[in-house]
PDB file of C-alpha atoms in Angstrom:
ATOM      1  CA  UNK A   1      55.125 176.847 161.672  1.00  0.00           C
ATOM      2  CA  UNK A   2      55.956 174.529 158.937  1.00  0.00           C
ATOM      3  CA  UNK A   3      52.905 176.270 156.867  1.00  0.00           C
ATOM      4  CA  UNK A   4      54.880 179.271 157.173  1.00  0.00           C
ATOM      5  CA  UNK A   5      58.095 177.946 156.336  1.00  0.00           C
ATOM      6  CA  UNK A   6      56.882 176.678 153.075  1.00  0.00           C
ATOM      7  CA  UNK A   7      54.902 179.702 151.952  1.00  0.00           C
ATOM      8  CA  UNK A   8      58.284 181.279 152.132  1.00  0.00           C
ATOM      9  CA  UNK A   9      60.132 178.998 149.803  1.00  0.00           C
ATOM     10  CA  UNK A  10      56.699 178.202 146.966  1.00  0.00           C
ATOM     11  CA  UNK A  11      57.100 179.777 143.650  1.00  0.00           C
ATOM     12  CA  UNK A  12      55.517 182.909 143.191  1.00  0.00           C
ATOM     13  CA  UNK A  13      53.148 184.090 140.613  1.00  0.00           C
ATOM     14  CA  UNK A  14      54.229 185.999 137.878  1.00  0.00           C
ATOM     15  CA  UNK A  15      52.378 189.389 139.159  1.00  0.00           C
ATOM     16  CA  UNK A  16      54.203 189.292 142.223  1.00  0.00           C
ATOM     17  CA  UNK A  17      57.606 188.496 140.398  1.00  0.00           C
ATOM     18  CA  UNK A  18      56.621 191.590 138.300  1.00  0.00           C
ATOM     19  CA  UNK A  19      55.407 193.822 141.116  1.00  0.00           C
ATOM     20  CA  UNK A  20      58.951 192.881 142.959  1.00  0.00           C
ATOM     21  CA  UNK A  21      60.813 193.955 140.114  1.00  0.00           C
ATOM     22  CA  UNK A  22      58.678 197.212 139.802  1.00  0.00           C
ATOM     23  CA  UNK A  23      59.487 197.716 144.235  1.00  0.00           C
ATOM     24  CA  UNK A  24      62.991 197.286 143.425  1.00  0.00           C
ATOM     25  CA  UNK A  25      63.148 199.649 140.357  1.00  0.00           C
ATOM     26  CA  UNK A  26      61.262 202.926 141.955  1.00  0.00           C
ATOM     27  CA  UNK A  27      63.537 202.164 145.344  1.00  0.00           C
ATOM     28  CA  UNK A  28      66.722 201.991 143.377  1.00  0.00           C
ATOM     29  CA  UNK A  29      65.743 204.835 141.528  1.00  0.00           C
ATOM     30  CA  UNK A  30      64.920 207.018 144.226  1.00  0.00           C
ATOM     31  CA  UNK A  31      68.059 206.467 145.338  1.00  0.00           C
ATOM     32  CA  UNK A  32      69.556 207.220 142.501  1.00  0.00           C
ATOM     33  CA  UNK A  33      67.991 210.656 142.358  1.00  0.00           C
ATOM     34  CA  UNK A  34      69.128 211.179 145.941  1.00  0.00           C
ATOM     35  CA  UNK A  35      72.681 210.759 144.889  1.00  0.00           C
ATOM     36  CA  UNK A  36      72.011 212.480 141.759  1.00  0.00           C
ATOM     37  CA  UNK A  37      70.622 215.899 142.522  1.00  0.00           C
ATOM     38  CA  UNK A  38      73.149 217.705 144.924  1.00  0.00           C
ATOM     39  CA  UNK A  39      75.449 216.686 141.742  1.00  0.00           C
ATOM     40  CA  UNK A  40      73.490 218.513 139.840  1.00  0.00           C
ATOM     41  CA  UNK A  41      72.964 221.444 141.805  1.00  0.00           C
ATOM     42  CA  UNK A  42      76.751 221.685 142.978  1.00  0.00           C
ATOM     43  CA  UNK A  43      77.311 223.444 139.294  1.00  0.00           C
ATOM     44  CA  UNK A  44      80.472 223.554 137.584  1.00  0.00           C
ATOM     45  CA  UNK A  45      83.011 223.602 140.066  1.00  0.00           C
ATOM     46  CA  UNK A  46      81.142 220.312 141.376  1.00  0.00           C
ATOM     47  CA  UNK A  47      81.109 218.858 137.735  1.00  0.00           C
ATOM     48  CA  UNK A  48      84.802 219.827 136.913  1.00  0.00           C
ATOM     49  CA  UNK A  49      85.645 218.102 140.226  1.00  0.00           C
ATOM     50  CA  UNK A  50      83.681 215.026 139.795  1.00  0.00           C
ATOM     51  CA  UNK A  51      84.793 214.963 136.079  1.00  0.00           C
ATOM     52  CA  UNK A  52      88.451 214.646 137.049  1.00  0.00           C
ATOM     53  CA  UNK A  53      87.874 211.021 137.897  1.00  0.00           C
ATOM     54  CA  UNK A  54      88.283 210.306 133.995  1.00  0.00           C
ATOM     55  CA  UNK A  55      91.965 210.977 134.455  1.00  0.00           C
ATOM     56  CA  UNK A  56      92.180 207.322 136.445  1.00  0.00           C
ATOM     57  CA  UNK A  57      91.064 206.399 132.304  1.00  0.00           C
ATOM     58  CA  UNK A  58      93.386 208.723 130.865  1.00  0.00           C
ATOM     59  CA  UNK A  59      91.124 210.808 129.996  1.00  0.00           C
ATOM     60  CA  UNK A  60      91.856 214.197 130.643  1.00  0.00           C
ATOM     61  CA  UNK A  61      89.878 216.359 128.454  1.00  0.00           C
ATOM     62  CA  UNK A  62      86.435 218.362 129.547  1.00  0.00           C
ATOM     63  CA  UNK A  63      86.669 216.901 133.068  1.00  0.00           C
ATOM     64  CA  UNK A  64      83.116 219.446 133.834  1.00  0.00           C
ATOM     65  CA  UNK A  65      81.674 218.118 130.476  1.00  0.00           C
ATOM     66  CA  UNK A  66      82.166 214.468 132.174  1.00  0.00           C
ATOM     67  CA  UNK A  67      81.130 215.542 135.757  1.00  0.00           C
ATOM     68  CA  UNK A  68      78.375 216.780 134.527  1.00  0.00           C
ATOM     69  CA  UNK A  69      77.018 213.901 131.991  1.00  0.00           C
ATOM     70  CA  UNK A  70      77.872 211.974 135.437  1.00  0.00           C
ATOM     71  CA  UNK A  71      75.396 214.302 137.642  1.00  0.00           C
ATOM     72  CA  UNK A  72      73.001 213.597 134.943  1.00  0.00           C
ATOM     73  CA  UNK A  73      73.276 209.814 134.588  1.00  0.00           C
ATOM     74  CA  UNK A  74      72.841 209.415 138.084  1.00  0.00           C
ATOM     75  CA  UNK A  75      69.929 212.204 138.857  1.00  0.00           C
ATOM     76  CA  UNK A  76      67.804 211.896 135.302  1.00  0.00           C
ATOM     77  CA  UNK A  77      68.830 208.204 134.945  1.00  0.00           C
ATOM     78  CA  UNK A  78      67.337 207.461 138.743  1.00  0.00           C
ATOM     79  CA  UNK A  79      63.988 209.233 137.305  1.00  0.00           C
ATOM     80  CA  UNK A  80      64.392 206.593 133.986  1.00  0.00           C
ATOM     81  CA  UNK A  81      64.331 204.611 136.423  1.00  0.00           C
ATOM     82  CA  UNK A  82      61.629 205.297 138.563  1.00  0.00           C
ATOM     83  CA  UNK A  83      59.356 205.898 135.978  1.00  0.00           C
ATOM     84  CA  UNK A  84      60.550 202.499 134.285  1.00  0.00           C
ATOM     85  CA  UNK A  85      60.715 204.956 130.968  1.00  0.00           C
ATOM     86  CA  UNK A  86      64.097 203.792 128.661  1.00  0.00           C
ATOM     87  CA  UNK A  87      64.934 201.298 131.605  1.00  0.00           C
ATOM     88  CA  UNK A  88      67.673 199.688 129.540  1.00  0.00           C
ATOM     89  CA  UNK A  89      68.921 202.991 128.350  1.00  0.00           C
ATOM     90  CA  UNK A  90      68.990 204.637 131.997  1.00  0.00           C
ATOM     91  CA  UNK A  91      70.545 201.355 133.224  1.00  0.00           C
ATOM     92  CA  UNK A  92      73.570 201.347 130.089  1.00  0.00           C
ATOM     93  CA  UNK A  93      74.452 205.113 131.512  1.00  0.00           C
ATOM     94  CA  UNK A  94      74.338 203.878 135.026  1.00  0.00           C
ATOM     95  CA  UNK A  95      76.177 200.953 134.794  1.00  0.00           C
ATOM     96  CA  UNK A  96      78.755 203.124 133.279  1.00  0.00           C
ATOM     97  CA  UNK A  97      78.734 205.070 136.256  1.00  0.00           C
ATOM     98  CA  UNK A  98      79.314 202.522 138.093  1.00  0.00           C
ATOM     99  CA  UNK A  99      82.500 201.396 136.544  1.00  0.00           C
ATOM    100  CA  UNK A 100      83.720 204.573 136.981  1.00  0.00           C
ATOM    101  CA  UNK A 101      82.857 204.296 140.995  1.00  0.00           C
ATOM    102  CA  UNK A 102      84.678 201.453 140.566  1.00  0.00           C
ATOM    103  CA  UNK A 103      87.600 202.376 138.920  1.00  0.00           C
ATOM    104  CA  UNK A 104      88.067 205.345 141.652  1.00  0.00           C
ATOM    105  CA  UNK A 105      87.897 203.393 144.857  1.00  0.00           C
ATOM    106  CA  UNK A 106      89.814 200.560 143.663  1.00  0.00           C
ATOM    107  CA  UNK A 107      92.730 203.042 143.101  1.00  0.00           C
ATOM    108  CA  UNK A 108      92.450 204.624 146.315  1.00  0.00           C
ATOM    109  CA  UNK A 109      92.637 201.496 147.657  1.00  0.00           C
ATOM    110  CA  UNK A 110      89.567 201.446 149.667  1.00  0.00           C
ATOM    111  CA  UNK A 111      88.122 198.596 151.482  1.00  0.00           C
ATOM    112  CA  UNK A 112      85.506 195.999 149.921  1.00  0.00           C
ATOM    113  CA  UNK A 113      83.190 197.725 152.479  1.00  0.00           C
ATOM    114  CA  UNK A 114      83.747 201.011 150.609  1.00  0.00           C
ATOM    115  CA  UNK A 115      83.342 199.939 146.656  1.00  0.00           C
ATOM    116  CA  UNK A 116      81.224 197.354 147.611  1.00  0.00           C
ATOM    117  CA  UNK A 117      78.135 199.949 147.125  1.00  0.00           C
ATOM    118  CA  UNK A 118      79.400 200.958 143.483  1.00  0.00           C
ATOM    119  CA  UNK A 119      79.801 197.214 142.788  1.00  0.00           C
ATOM    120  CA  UNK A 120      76.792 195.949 144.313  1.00  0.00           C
ATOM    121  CA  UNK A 121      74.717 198.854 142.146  1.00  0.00           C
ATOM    122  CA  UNK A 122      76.083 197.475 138.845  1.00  0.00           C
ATOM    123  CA  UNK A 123      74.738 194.044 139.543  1.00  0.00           C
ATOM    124  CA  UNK A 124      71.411 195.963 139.713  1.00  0.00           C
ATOM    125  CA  UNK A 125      72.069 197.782 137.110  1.00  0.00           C
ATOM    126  CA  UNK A 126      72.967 194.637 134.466  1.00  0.00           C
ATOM    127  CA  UNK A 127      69.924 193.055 135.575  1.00  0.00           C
ATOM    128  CA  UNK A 128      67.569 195.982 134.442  1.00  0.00           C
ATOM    129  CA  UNK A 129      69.716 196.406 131.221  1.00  0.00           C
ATOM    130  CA  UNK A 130      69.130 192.610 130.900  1.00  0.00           C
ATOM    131  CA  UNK A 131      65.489 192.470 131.839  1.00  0.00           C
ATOM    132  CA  UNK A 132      63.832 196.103 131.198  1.00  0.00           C
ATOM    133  CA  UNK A 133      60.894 197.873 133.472  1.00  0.00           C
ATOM    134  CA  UNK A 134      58.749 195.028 133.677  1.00  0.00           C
ATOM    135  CA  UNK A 135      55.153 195.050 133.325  1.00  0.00           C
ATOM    136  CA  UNK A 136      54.743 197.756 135.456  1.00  0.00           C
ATOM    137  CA  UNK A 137      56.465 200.463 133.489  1.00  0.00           C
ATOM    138  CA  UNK A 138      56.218 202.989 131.182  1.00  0.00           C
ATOM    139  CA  UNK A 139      58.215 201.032 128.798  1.00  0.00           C
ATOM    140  CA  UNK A 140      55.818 198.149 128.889  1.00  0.00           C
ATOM    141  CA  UNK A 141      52.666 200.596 128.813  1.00  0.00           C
ATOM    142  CA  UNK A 142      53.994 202.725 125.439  1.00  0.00           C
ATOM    143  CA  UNK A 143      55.208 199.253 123.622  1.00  0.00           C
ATOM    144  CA  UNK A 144      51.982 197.544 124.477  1.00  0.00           C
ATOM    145  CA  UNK A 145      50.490 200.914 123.258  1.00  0.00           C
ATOM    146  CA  UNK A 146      52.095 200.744 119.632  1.00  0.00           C
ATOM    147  CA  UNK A 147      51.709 197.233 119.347  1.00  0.00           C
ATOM    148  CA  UNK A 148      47.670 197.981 119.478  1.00  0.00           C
ATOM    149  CA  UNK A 149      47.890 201.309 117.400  1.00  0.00           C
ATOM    150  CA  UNK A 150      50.142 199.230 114.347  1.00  0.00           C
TER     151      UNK A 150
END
C-alpha cells in the first residue's frame, strides 16, 4: 500500500509530463469543437445573436461579424488545438472567448457554478498560451523541422 502511495506522489519523467500535456490538449480541444460547431452551423441569425454579447463591451457594431469570429474561435481554434498547430495563437483567440463568457454571466448574475466553466477554461487556456503544444504537436514537429532544414 505504501508502494502505491508513493508511486503516486514521485516525479514524473519528462515524456509523461509531455504526453499529459498532449491528453489534456486533444480533450480540451475536442471539446472545444463540440461547443464550436452547432455555432457554426446555426448561420447568421445564430452569429448576430451570439454577437450581441459585445454590447455588455459597448460594442455595438457587426454583432454577426463578432458571433461569427466567436463560432470560429471556438470550433477552428478547438481543431488548433487538437492538432497542437498555432497552440498559442488558438489559445490568444480562446482566451478571448473566454472573457467574453465571462463578461456575460457575470452580468446576468449567474452563480459561480454557472461561469465557473468559462473561468475554469481560461486557466487552460493561459497555460497553453504560456507553454505551447508540447512535444507532441504539430508546432513542435514543423519548428524542429526548420530548425534541421536552416
Amino acid at each position: 500500500m505504501i508502494q502505491l502511495l508513493l508511486s503516486l506522489i514521485k516525479p514524473v519523467s519528462a515524456d509523461t509530463l509531455q504526453f499529459g500535456l498532449c491528453f489534456l490538449r486533444v480533450c480540451i480541444g475536442m471539446l472545444m469543437i463540440g461547443h464550436g460547431f452547432p455555432k457554426i452551423i446555426g448561420g447568421p441569425e445564430n452569429w448576430h445573436g451570439l454577437g450581441q454579447i459585445m454590447n455588455l463591451l459597448g460594442i455595438y457594431f457587426l454583432p454577426t461579424m463578432w458571433g461569427f469570429f466567436a463560432a470560429c474561435a471556438e470550433f477552428f481554434g478547438g481543431i488548433a488545438l487538437t492538432l497542437g498547430l498555432g497552440t498559442r495563437i488558438a489559445s490568444f483567440f480562446l482566451i478571448i472567448q473566454m472573457i467574453v463568457a465571462l463578461v456575460f454571466h457575470l452580468s446576468k448574475r449567474d452563480s459561480f457554478m454557472i461561469y465557473s466553466h468559462a473561468l475554469a477554461l481560461l486557466v487552460v487556456f493561459i497555460t497553453f498560451m504560456i507553454i505551447g503544444g508540447g512535444k507532441f504537436s504539430l508546432d513542435e514537429y514543423f519548428y524542429t523541422l526548420r530548425r534541421t532544414l536552416g
